[in-house]
Amino acid sequence: MAKSTSTTKSTGGIACVRVTLVAFNLITLLAGVAMLAIGLLLFFASHVESSSLDVLENVATEETILPNNREFKGLSIVLICLGTLVSFVSFLGCFGACINGKCLLVTYLICVAVILSLQFLVSVFAIVYRQPMSRTLREELMQYIRQEYRPNTEVARTWEVMHQMFGCCGVDGFSDWFEIDAWPAEKWVPDSCCIESANMTGCGQVLDPNLWNRQGCLGSLQLVMMEKLHYLASAIVTLVFLQLYGIIASTLLFYHAKEEKNPSSYKTYSYELARRSK
């Protein structure tokens, strides 16, 4: 009777592990399919945009601070690869847990371990290259000011929103706007750089720095990005724990499947352990 009760508890525990592993992989499978779909949409949209630029040249311009066609294509390829990988691994875990397949469970275990290792390497890379990435951001913003900025364009509207949102001017300060390609030989700033009390049109061309915000936008932008990274870090930590659970659960299911196919060896092993402990 005691043996039967122990077997029932063991079977119930394995069933619980199996159900939770299947549920977890179903969720990640849906997420992977969603990433794959978004990636495909972006990929084909970038091709449509590229082929339509000649027709829509009055509407679509290159003067935008948003990702250009090449960046959209790169992002779409990353999403397609990531979505395919997540979908494949999730399918392995889900199907392997359902049919109790040892080969599928081992493959799933190895894939999750590799993904976990890659996440660790990416995290280390992000920490080590944090300063170079910050310098790259500054250089990109300066390029948008000095070379890409033109009045009444998407770049101008983006900077206007940024100036008003953060109460700032330029990247490091208002002098970043001096003598740019949009107004060479002029020490002007956009009107969006003006402080709220300077309620006048053309205040950016008055040449009075007291009317302009002195703080640059780079620091405020980095703070916002860091806040977003905290949410991303929380999501990654949660994902790591789920992946660790996936590794443990797939290992338990693998050994359970192995025991079901060859129970005599486990009984002998258990008997030897019991005999040695006496």
Short mmCIF file of C-alpha atoms in Angstrom, two decimals:
data_model
loop_
_atom_site.label_atom_id
_atom_site.label_comp_id
_atom_site.label_asym_id
_atom_site.label_seq_id
_atom_site.Cartn_x
_atom_site.Cartn_y
_atom_site.Cartn_z
CA MET A 1 0.00 0.00 0.00
CA ALA A 2 2.84 2.39 0.90
CA LYS A 3 4.56 1.60 -2.39
CA SER A 4 1.34 2.28 -4.32
CA THR A 5 0.85 5.61 -2.52
CA SER A 6 4.45 6.62 -3.26
CA THR A 7 4.05 5.70 -6.92
CA THR A 8 0.81 7.70 -7.15
CA LYS A 9 2.46 10.77 -5.61
CA SER A 10 5.42 10.45 -7.99
CA THR A 11 3.12 10.12 -11.00
CA GLY A 12 1.06 13.10 -9.86
CA GLY A 13 4.20 15.20 -9.42
CA ILE A 14 5.49 14.32 -12.88
CA ALA A 15 2.06 15.11 -14.36
CA CYS A 16 2.13 18.54 -12.70
CA VAL A 17 5.63 19.21 -14.05
CA ARG A 18 4.51 18.11 -17.51
CA VAL A 19 1.43 20.37 -17.53
CA THR A 20 3.33 23.45 -16.36
CA LEU A 21 6.11 22.84 -18.90
CA VAL A 22 3.57 22.49 -21.71
CA ALA A 23 1.74 25.66 -20.59
CA PHE A 24 5.00 27.63 -20.37
CA ASN A 25 6.09 26.52 -23.84
CA LEU A 26 2.68 27.27 -25.34
CA ILE A 27 2.99 30.86 -24.12
CA THR A 28 6.53 31.23 -25.47
CA LEU A 29 5.44 29.56 -28.73
CA LEU A 30 2.75 32.21 -29.20
CA ALA A 31 5.30 34.93 -28.40
CA GLY A 32 7.71 33.45 -30.94
CA VAL A 33 5.04 33.30 -33.64
CA ALA A 34 4.13 36.94 -32.87
CA MET A 35 7.78 38.03 -33.21
CA LEU A 36 8.07 36.08 -36.47
CA ALA A 37 4.90 37.70 -37.85
CA ILE A 38 6.06 41.22 -36.89
CA GLY A 39 9.47 40.54 -38.42
CA LEU A 40 7.93 39.36 -41.69
CA LEU A 41 5.63 42.40 -41.81
CA LEU A 42 8.57 44.76 -41.27
CA PHE A 43 10.68 42.89 -43.84
CA PHE A 44 8.08 43.08 -46.60
CA ALA A 45 7.09 46.61 -45.59
CA SER A 46 10.72 47.73 -46.01
CA HIS A 47 10.76 46.25 -49.52
CA VAL A 48 7.48 47.96 -50.38
CA GLU A 49 8.83 51.24 -49.01
CA SER A 50 12.03 50.87 -51.04
CA SER A 51 10.17 50.19 -54.29
CA SER A 52 7.69 53.02 -53.68
CA LEU A 53 10.11 55.82 -52.84
CA ASP A 54 10.20 57.07 -56.42
CA VAL A 55 6.40 57.27 -56.55
CA LEU A 56 5.97 58.76 -53.08
CA GLU A 57 9.03 61.01 -52.98
CA ASN A 58 6.84 63.97 -52.03
CA VAL A 59 5.56 62.06 -48.98
CA ALA A 60 8.41 59.79 -47.89
CA THR A 61 11.65 61.60 -47.16
CA GLU A 62 14.98 60.46 -45.82
CA GLU A 63 15.00 63.36 -43.35
CA THR A 64 13.67 61.40 -40.39
CA ILE A 65 15.08 60.47 -37.05
CA LEU A 66 13.11 57.21 -37.20
CA PRO A 67 14.84 54.03 -38.47
CA ASN A 68 15.52 54.15 -42.20
CA ASN A 69 14.86 51.36 -44.70
CA ARG A 70 18.13 49.57 -43.96
CA GLU A 71 17.56 49.73 -40.21
CA PHE A 72 14.01 48.41 -40.63
CA LYS A 73 15.36 45.52 -42.69
CA GLY A 74 18.00 44.72 -40.07
CA LEU A 75 15.42 44.83 -37.27
CA SER A 76 13.06 42.61 -39.27
CA ILE A 77 15.79 40.01 -39.84
CA VAL A 78 16.61 39.96 -36.12
CA LEU A 79 12.92 39.50 -35.25
CA ILE A 80 12.51 36.75 -37.86
CA CYS A 81 15.54 34.82 -36.58
CA LEU A 82 14.59 35.30 -32.93
CA GLY A 83 10.95 34.40 -33.54
CA THR A 84 11.93 31.26 -35.47
CA LEU A 85 14.33 30.18 -32.72
CA VAL A 86 11.83 30.78 -29.91
CA SER A 87 9.04 29.02 -31.82
CA PHE A 88 11.26 26.02 -32.61
CA VAL A 89 12.53 25.61 -29.05
CA SER A 90 9.05 26.07 -27.58
CA PHE A 91 7.64 23.46 -29.97
CA LEU A 92 10.36 21.01 -28.92
CA GLY A 93 9.56 21.52 -25.23
CA CYS A 94 5.79 21.38 -25.70
CA PHE A 95 5.72 18.34 -28.00
CA GLY A 96 8.48 16.55 -26.10
CA ALA A 97 6.62 16.95 -22.81
CA CYS A 98 3.34 15.76 -24.38
CA ILE A 99 4.71 12.55 -25.90
CA ASN A 100 7.41 12.03 -23.25
CA GLY A 101 10.07 11.87 -25.98
CA LYS A 102 13.60 11.61 -24.62
CA CYS A 103 15.31 12.90 -27.76
CA LEU A 104 13.06 15.96 -27.98
CA LEU A 105 13.47 16.71 -24.27
CA VAL A 106 17.27 16.48 -24.48
CA THR A 107 17.30 18.73 -27.56
CA TYR A 108 15.04 21.22 -25.77
CA LEU A 109 17.27 21.10 -22.69
CA ILE A 110 20.39 21.85 -24.76
CA CYS A 111 18.67 24.67 -26.69
CA VAL A 112 17.41 26.39 -23.52
CA ALA A 113 20.86 26.09 -21.93
CA VAL A 114 22.45 27.67 -25.03
CA ILE A 115 19.89 30.50 -25.07
CA LEU A 116 20.49 31.11 -21.37
CA SER A 117 24.24 31.31 -22.00
CA LEU A 118 23.72 33.74 -24.89
CA GLN A 119 21.54 35.96 -22.69
CA PHE A 120 24.31 36.04 -20.11
CA LEU A 121 26.90 36.99 -22.76
CA VAL A 122 24.64 39.74 -24.16
CA SER A 123 24.13 41.13 -20.64
CA VAL A 124 27.90 41.20 -20.05
CA PHE A 125 28.39 42.84 -23.46
CA ALA A 126 25.81 45.53 -22.62
CA ILE A 127 27.54 46.30 -19.31
CA VAL A 128 31.06 46.38 -20.77
CA TYR A 129 30.14 48.49 -23.82
CA ARG A 130 27.74 50.83 -22.05
CA GLN A 131 30.03 53.85 -22.41
CA PRO A 132 30.85 53.26 -26.11
CA MET A 133 27.12 52.94 -26.83
CA SER A 134 26.52 56.22 -25.01
CA ARG A 135 29.17 57.90 -27.17
CA THR A 136 27.56 56.43 -30.29
CA LEU A 137 24.19 57.85 -29.24
CA ARG A 138 25.75 61.29 -28.77
CA GLU A 139 27.44 61.15 -32.18
CA GLU A 140 24.19 60.11 -33.88
CA LEU A 141 22.24 62.94 -32.24
CA MET A 142 24.91 65.47 -33.20
CA GLN A 143 24.77 64.25 -36.79
CA TYR A 144 21.00 64.74 -36.88
CA ILE A 145 21.50 68.32 -35.67
CA ARG A 146 24.44 69.38 -37.82
CA GLN A 147 23.65 67.56 -41.08
CA GLU A 148 20.09 66.18 -41.12
CA TYR A 149 18.11 68.99 -39.47
CA ARG A 150 15.86 71.07 -41.72
CA PRO A 151 12.84 73.15 -40.64
CA ASN A 152 9.40 71.53 -41.07
CA THR A 153 10.73 67.97 -41.34
CA GLU A 154 10.34 64.86 -39.19
CA VAL A 155 13.75 65.54 -37.65
CA ALA A 156 12.65 69.06 -36.70
CA ARG A 157 9.39 67.80 -35.20
CA THR A 158 11.23 65.12 -33.23
CA TRP A 159 13.66 67.64 -31.76
CA GLU A 160 10.76 69.98 -30.99
CA VAL A 161 9.02 67.25 -28.98
CA MET A 162 12.27 66.37 -27.20
CA HIS A 163 13.02 70.00 -26.31
CA GLN A 164 9.53 70.57 -24.93
CA MET A 165 9.36 67.25 -23.09
CA PHE A 166 12.68 67.59 -21.26
CA GLY A 167 13.06 71.38 -21.19
CA CYS A 168 16.42 71.09 -22.91
CA CYS A 169 18.25 72.32 -26.00
CA GLY A 170 20.64 70.42 -28.26
CA VAL A 171 22.69 67.40 -27.22
CA ASP A 172 25.04 68.98 -24.67
CA GLY A 173 23.68 72.54 -24.80
CA PHE A 174 22.27 75.25 -27.06
CA SER A 175 25.65 75.86 -28.74
CA ASP A 176 25.22 72.56 -30.60
CA TRP A 177 22.80 74.40 -32.91
CA PHE A 178 25.27 77.11 -33.88
CA GLU A 179 26.36 77.21 -37.55
CA ILE A 180 24.70 73.95 -38.58
CA ASP A 181 23.99 73.08 -42.23
CA ALA A 182 20.43 74.44 -41.94
CA TRP A 183 21.77 77.93 -41.07
CA PRO A 184 25.52 78.20 -41.70
CA ALA A 185 27.32 81.19 -40.18
CA GLU A 186 24.35 81.84 -37.85
CA LYS A 187 24.25 81.24 -34.10
CA TRP A 188 20.57 80.37 -33.97
CA VAL A 189 18.59 77.70 -32.17
CA PRO A 190 15.12 76.28 -32.89
CA ASP A 191 12.26 78.15 -31.23
CA SER A 192 11.52 74.99 -29.23
CA CYS A 193 14.74 75.69 -27.29
CA CYS A 194 13.26 78.85 -25.80
CA ILE A 195 12.20 78.93 -22.16
CA GLU A 196 8.47 79.13 -21.43
CA SER A 197 8.62 82.76 -20.35
CA ALA A 198 10.02 83.75 -23.76
CA ASN A 199 6.62 83.61 -25.41
CA MET A 200 7.54 85.04 -28.79
CA THR A 201 7.93 83.86 -32.37
CA GLY A 202 11.50 83.66 -33.65
CA CYS A 203 13.02 83.71 -30.16
CA GLY A 204 15.65 81.25 -31.36
CA GLN A 205 17.09 83.93 -33.65
CA VAL A 206 17.19 86.77 -31.11
CA LEU A 207 20.78 85.85 -30.14
CA ASP A 208 19.97 86.12 -26.43
CA PRO A 209 21.10 82.95 -24.59
CA ASN A 210 19.05 84.00 -21.56
CA LEU A 211 15.93 83.09 -23.53
CA TRP A 212 17.15 79.54 -24.24
CA ASN A 213 17.26 76.37 -22.18
CA ARG A 214 20.87 75.71 -21.24
CA GLN A 215 20.61 72.03 -20.38
CA GLY A 216 21.36 69.49 -23.13
CA CYS A 217 18.95 66.67 -23.96
CA LEU A 218 21.46 63.80 -23.83
CA GLY A 219 21.35 63.37 -20.04
CA SER A 220 17.54 63.38 -19.90
CA LEU A 221 17.33 60.95 -22.81
CA GLN A 222 19.78 58.59 -21.12
CA LEU A 223 17.74 58.69 -17.90
CA VAL A 224 14.59 57.73 -19.80
CA MET A 225 16.46 54.92 -21.52
CA MET A 226 17.77 53.66 -18.18
CA GLU A 227 14.22 53.61 -16.78
CA LYS A 228 13.12 51.51 -19.75
CA LEU A 229 16.13 49.24 -19.26
CA HIS A 230 15.00 48.53 -15.70
CA TYR A 231 11.76 47.10 -17.07
CA LEU A 232 13.73 45.13 -19.64
CA ALA A 233 16.07 43.81 -16.94
CA SER A 234 13.09 42.70 -14.85
CA ALA A 235 11.65 40.88 -17.86
CA ILE A 236 15.00 39.19 -18.54
CA VAL A 237 15.34 38.06 -14.90
CA THR A 238 11.81 36.61 -15.03
CA LEU A 239 12.65 34.87 -18.30
CA VAL A 240 15.84 33.45 -16.80
CA PHE A 241 13.91 31.89 -13.91
CA LEU A 242 11.38 30.43 -16.36
CA GLN A 243 14.20 29.02 -18.46
CA LEU A 244 15.83 27.50 -15.39
CA TYR A 245 12.50 25.90 -14.57
CA GLY A 246 12.34 24.62 -18.14
CA ILE A 247 15.78 23.04 -17.74
CA ILE A 248 14.85 21.38 -14.43
CA ALA A 249 11.44 20.23 -15.67
CA SER A 250 12.79 18.79 -18.92
CA THR A 251 15.52 16.96 -16.97
CA LEU A 252 12.93 15.41 -14.64
CA LEU A 253 10.72 14.38 -17.54
CA PHE A 254 13.70 12.92 -19.40
CA TYR A 255 14.72 10.72 -16.46
CA HIS A 256 11.10 9.75 -15.89
CA ALA A 257 10.78 8.67 -19.54
CA LYS A 258 14.04 6.77 -19.25
CA GLU A 259 12.81 5.05 -16.10
CA GLU A 260 9.55 4.03 -17.77
CA LYS A 261 11.40 2.41 -20.67
CA ASN A 262 13.96 0.63 -18.48
CA PRO A 263 12.54 0.30 -14.95
CA SER A 264 14.64 -2.71 -13.95
CA SER A 265 17.92 -0.78 -14.00
CA TYR A 266 16.47 1.90 -11.71
CA LYS A 267 15.07 -0.68 -9.34
CA THR A 268 18.48 -2.37 -9.16
CA TYR A 269 20.15 0.99 -8.64
CA SER A 270 17.68 1.90 -5.88
CA TYR A 271 18.20 -1.49 -4.24
CA GLU A 272 21.97 -1.04 -4.28
CA LEU A 273 21.67 2.42 -2.74
CA ALA A 274 19.39 1.10 0.00
CA ARG A 275 21.72 -1.84 0.69
CA ARG A 276 24.80 0.38 0.95
CA SER A 277 23.07 2.80 3.30
CA LYS A 278 22.40 0.02 5.83
#
